[in-house]
Amino acid sequence: MTEYFYFDVEIKLAKEPKQLLATKVKSRIEGSLQQVFGEIGGHTEIDLLKFDPKRRRIILRVPQAFYVKLRAAITCIADFQGVPCYFLVRKASPVLLSLAETHSEF
């Protein structure tokens, strides 16, 4: 049975991009994985479980063995659709429920 790791990630952008779509965000992350680790080393299953375009937040799931690679690839992303940006990992955990927000985080 595969064990997973979950990430709560916020996208910080210098200005509004053309379109902030879940498919484009996931594609950018997968592209960064391939750029950093090569076609074979960067190949992993990434699931985008939740996407909130207004708050620019995503919840990702990856196999636990790829935790370090995903963190490295996210750190290397410097632009999204030509807009300078960075991805801020707010929380990471092997337990999805631990990413739930509390009233103090609003």
Short mmCIF file of N, CA and C in Angstrom, two decimals, residues 18-96:
data_model
loop_
_atom_site.label_atom_id
_atom_site.label_comp_id
_atom_site.label_asym_id
_atom_site.label_seq_id
_atom_site.Cartn_x
_atom_site.Cartn_y
_atom_site.Cartn_z
N LYS A 18 -2.61 35.43 -16.41
CA LYS A 18 -3.68 35.39 -17.42
C LYS A 18 -4.84 34.55 -16.91
N GLN A 19 -4.53 33.34 -16.50
CA GLN A 19 -5.53 32.42 -15.97
C GLN A 19 -4.90 31.60 -14.86
N LEU A 20 -5.56 31.54 -13.73
CA LEU A 20 -5.09 30.71 -12.64
C LEU A 20 -6.00 29.49 -12.57
N LEU A 21 -5.64 28.48 -13.34
CA LEU A 21 -6.44 27.26 -13.42
C LEU A 21 -5.70 26.11 -12.75
N ALA A 22 -6.46 25.18 -12.19
CA ALA A 22 -5.87 24.03 -11.51
C ALA A 22 -4.97 23.23 -12.44
N THR A 23 -5.40 23.03 -13.67
CA THR A 23 -4.60 22.24 -14.62
C THR A 23 -3.27 22.91 -14.94
N LYS A 24 -3.27 24.24 -15.03
CA LYS A 24 -2.03 24.96 -15.33
C LYS A 24 -1.08 24.94 -14.13
N VAL A 25 -1.62 25.04 -12.92
CA VAL A 25 -0.79 24.98 -11.71
C VAL A 25 -0.14 23.60 -11.60
N LYS A 26 -0.93 22.55 -11.77
CA LYS A 26 -0.39 21.19 -11.69
C LYS A 26 0.65 20.96 -12.78
N SER A 27 0.38 21.44 -13.97
CA SER A 27 1.31 21.30 -15.08
C SER A 27 2.63 22.01 -14.78
N ARG A 28 2.56 23.17 -14.15
CA ARG A 28 3.79 23.93 -13.81
C ARG A 28 4.62 23.17 -12.79
N ILE A 29 3.97 22.55 -11.82
CA ILE A 29 4.68 21.76 -10.81
C ILE A 29 5.32 20.53 -11.45
N GLU A 30 4.58 19.85 -12.31
CA GLU A 30 5.13 18.67 -13.00
C GLU A 30 6.30 19.08 -13.90
N GLY A 31 6.19 20.23 -14.55
CA GLY A 31 7.29 20.73 -15.38
C GLY A 31 8.53 21.02 -14.57
N SER A 32 8.36 21.57 -13.39
CA SER A 32 9.49 21.84 -12.52
C SER A 32 10.15 20.54 -12.05
N LEU A 33 9.35 19.54 -11.73
CA LEU A 33 9.90 18.23 -11.36
C LEU A 33 10.77 17.66 -12.47
N GLN A 34 10.29 17.73 -13.71
CA GLN A 34 11.05 17.21 -14.84
C GLN A 34 12.30 18.05 -15.10
N GLN A 35 12.18 19.36 -14.93
CA GLN A 35 13.33 20.24 -15.15
C GLN A 35 14.43 19.97 -14.13
N VAL A 36 14.07 19.76 -12.90
CA VAL A 36 15.06 19.55 -11.83
C VAL A 36 15.61 18.13 -11.83
N PHE A 37 14.75 17.13 -12.00
CA PHE A 37 15.16 15.73 -11.83
C PHE A 37 15.21 14.92 -13.13
N GLY A 38 14.90 15.54 -14.25
CA GLY A 38 14.92 14.82 -15.51
C GLY A 38 13.61 14.10 -15.75
N GLU A 39 13.47 13.55 -16.94
CA GLU A 39 12.21 12.92 -17.31
C GLU A 39 11.87 11.72 -16.45
N ILE A 40 12.84 10.90 -16.16
CA ILE A 40 12.58 9.70 -15.36
C ILE A 40 12.57 10.03 -13.87
N GLY A 41 13.53 10.79 -13.41
CA GLY A 41 13.61 11.14 -11.99
C GLY A 41 12.46 12.01 -11.51
N GLY A 42 11.90 12.80 -12.42
CA GLY A 42 10.81 13.69 -12.05
C GLY A 42 9.44 13.12 -12.26
N HIS A 43 9.37 11.89 -12.76
CA HIS A 43 8.08 11.26 -13.03
C HIS A 43 7.48 10.71 -11.74
N THR A 44 6.39 11.29 -11.31
CA THR A 44 5.68 10.80 -10.14
C THR A 44 4.20 11.13 -10.28
N GLU A 45 3.43 10.52 -9.46
CA GLU A 45 1.99 10.76 -9.42
C GLU A 45 1.73 11.93 -8.47
N ILE A 46 1.21 13.02 -9.01
CA ILE A 46 0.84 14.18 -8.20
C ILE A 46 -0.66 14.35 -8.32
N ASP A 47 -1.34 14.42 -7.19
CA ASP A 47 -2.78 14.64 -7.20
C ASP A 47 -3.06 16.01 -6.61
N LEU A 48 -3.79 16.82 -7.35
CA LEU A 48 -4.23 18.11 -6.85
C LEU A 48 -5.62 17.88 -6.26
N LEU A 49 -5.69 17.83 -4.94
CA LEU A 49 -6.94 17.47 -4.27
C LEU A 49 -7.90 18.64 -4.12
N LYS A 50 -7.34 19.84 -3.95
CA LYS A 50 -8.19 21.02 -3.76
C LYS A 50 -7.49 22.22 -4.37
N PHE A 51 -8.28 23.11 -4.97
CA PHE A 51 -7.74 24.31 -5.59
C PHE A 51 -8.66 25.47 -5.27
N ASP A 52 -8.12 26.53 -4.70
CA ASP A 52 -8.88 27.73 -4.37
C ASP A 52 -8.21 28.90 -5.08
N PRO A 53 -8.72 29.29 -6.27
CA PRO A 53 -8.06 30.35 -7.04
C PRO A 53 -8.11 31.73 -6.37
N LYS A 54 -9.14 32.00 -5.58
CA LYS A 54 -9.23 33.31 -4.92
C LYS A 54 -8.13 33.47 -3.86
N ARG A 55 -7.92 32.43 -3.09
CA ARG A 55 -6.89 32.49 -2.04
C ARG A 55 -5.54 31.99 -2.55
N ARG A 56 -5.54 31.48 -3.78
CA ARG A 56 -4.33 30.93 -4.41
C ARG A 56 -3.72 29.81 -3.57
N ARG A 57 -4.57 28.89 -3.15
CA ARG A 57 -4.13 27.78 -2.31
C ARG A 57 -4.46 26.46 -2.98
N ILE A 58 -3.57 25.50 -2.78
CA ILE A 58 -3.77 24.17 -3.33
C ILE A 58 -3.42 23.13 -2.27
N ILE A 59 -4.06 21.98 -2.37
CA ILE A 59 -3.71 20.82 -1.55
C ILE A 59 -3.21 19.76 -2.52
N LEU A 60 -1.99 19.31 -2.31
CA LEU A 60 -1.37 18.30 -3.17
C LEU A 60 -1.17 17.00 -2.40
N ARG A 61 -1.17 15.89 -3.14
CA ARG A 61 -0.86 14.59 -2.55
C ARG A 61 0.18 13.92 -3.45
N VAL A 62 1.24 13.42 -2.83
CA VAL A 62 2.27 12.67 -3.56
C VAL A 62 2.66 11.45 -2.73
N PRO A 63 3.17 10.43 -3.40
CA PRO A 63 3.68 9.29 -2.63
C PRO A 63 4.79 9.77 -1.68
N GLN A 64 4.83 9.21 -0.50
CA GLN A 64 5.76 9.66 0.53
C GLN A 64 7.22 9.62 0.05
N ALA A 65 7.55 8.70 -0.82
CA ALA A 65 8.92 8.59 -1.34
C ALA A 65 9.33 9.82 -2.16
N PHE A 66 8.37 10.61 -2.64
CA PHE A 66 8.66 11.78 -3.46
C PHE A 66 8.54 13.09 -2.69
N TYR A 67 8.41 13.02 -1.37
CA TYR A 67 8.27 14.23 -0.55
C TYR A 67 9.40 15.22 -0.81
N VAL A 68 10.63 14.77 -0.74
CA VAL A 68 11.79 15.66 -0.88
C VAL A 68 11.86 16.21 -2.30
N LYS A 69 11.60 15.38 -3.29
CA LYS A 69 11.65 15.85 -4.67
C LYS A 69 10.60 16.92 -4.94
N LEU A 70 9.39 16.73 -4.42
CA LEU A 70 8.35 17.74 -4.64
C LEU A 70 8.71 19.05 -3.95
N ARG A 71 9.21 18.96 -2.72
CA ARG A 71 9.61 20.19 -2.02
C ARG A 71 10.67 20.94 -2.82
N ALA A 72 11.66 20.22 -3.35
CA ALA A 72 12.73 20.84 -4.13
C ALA A 72 12.17 21.46 -5.41
N ALA A 73 11.30 20.75 -6.10
CA ALA A 73 10.74 21.25 -7.35
C ALA A 73 9.88 22.50 -7.12
N ILE A 74 9.10 22.50 -6.05
CA ILE A 74 8.27 23.67 -5.74
C ILE A 74 9.15 24.88 -5.43
N THR A 75 10.24 24.65 -4.73
CA THR A 75 11.16 25.74 -4.38
C THR A 75 11.78 26.37 -5.63
N CYS A 76 11.98 25.59 -6.67
CA CYS A 76 12.64 26.08 -7.89
C CYS A 76 11.71 26.84 -8.84
N ILE A 77 10.43 26.87 -8.56
CA ILE A 77 9.50 27.58 -9.44
C ILE A 77 9.63 29.08 -9.17
N ALA A 78 9.98 29.83 -10.22
CA ALA A 78 10.20 31.28 -10.07
C ALA A 78 9.20 32.10 -10.89
N ASP A 79 8.43 31.43 -11.75
CA ASP A 79 7.44 32.17 -12.53
C ASP A 79 6.26 31.27 -12.86
N PHE A 80 5.13 31.89 -13.07
CA PHE A 80 3.92 31.19 -13.48
C PHE A 80 3.30 32.00 -14.60
N GLN A 81 3.27 31.45 -15.79
CA GLN A 81 2.77 32.14 -16.99
C GLN A 81 3.47 33.48 -17.19
N GLY A 82 4.76 33.51 -16.95
CA GLY A 82 5.54 34.73 -17.15
C GLY A 82 5.48 35.73 -16.01
N VAL A 83 4.75 35.41 -14.96
CA VAL A 83 4.62 36.30 -13.79
C VAL A 83 5.55 35.79 -12.69
N PRO A 84 6.43 36.63 -12.15
CA PRO A 84 7.29 36.17 -11.05
C PRO A 84 6.44 35.67 -9.87
N CYS A 85 6.90 34.59 -9.27
CA CYS A 85 6.14 34.01 -8.17
C CYS A 85 7.03 33.12 -7.32
N TYR A 86 6.46 32.65 -6.23
CA TYR A 86 7.04 31.56 -5.45
C TYR A 86 5.91 30.79 -4.81
N PHE A 87 6.18 29.54 -4.50
CA PHE A 87 5.19 28.67 -3.88
C PHE A 87 5.57 28.51 -2.42
N LEU A 88 4.67 28.87 -1.53
CA LEU A 88 4.90 28.79 -0.10
C LEU A 88 4.21 27.56 0.47
N VAL A 89 4.99 26.62 0.99
CA VAL A 89 4.41 25.43 1.61
C VAL A 89 3.99 25.83 3.03
N ARG A 90 2.69 25.93 3.24
CA ARG A 90 2.17 26.34 4.55
C ARG A 90 2.21 25.20 5.55
N LYS A 91 1.87 24.00 5.08
CA LYS A 91 1.90 22.81 5.93
C LYS A 91 2.19 21.60 5.06
N ALA A 92 2.82 20.61 5.66
CA ALA A 92 3.04 19.33 5.00
C ALA A 92 2.89 18.25 6.06
N SER A 93 2.20 17.16 5.70
CA SER A 93 1.94 16.13 6.69
C SER A 93 1.56 14.82 6.00
N PRO A 94 1.84 13.69 6.66
CA PRO A 94 1.37 12.42 6.13
C PRO A 94 -0.11 12.17 6.45
N VAL A 95 -0.73 13.09 7.19
CA VAL A 95 -2.13 12.95 7.58
C VAL A 95 -2.92 14.13 6.99
N LEU A 96 -3.82 13.84 6.08
CA LEU A 96 -4.59 14.89 5.41
C LEU A 96 -5.38 15.75 6.39
#
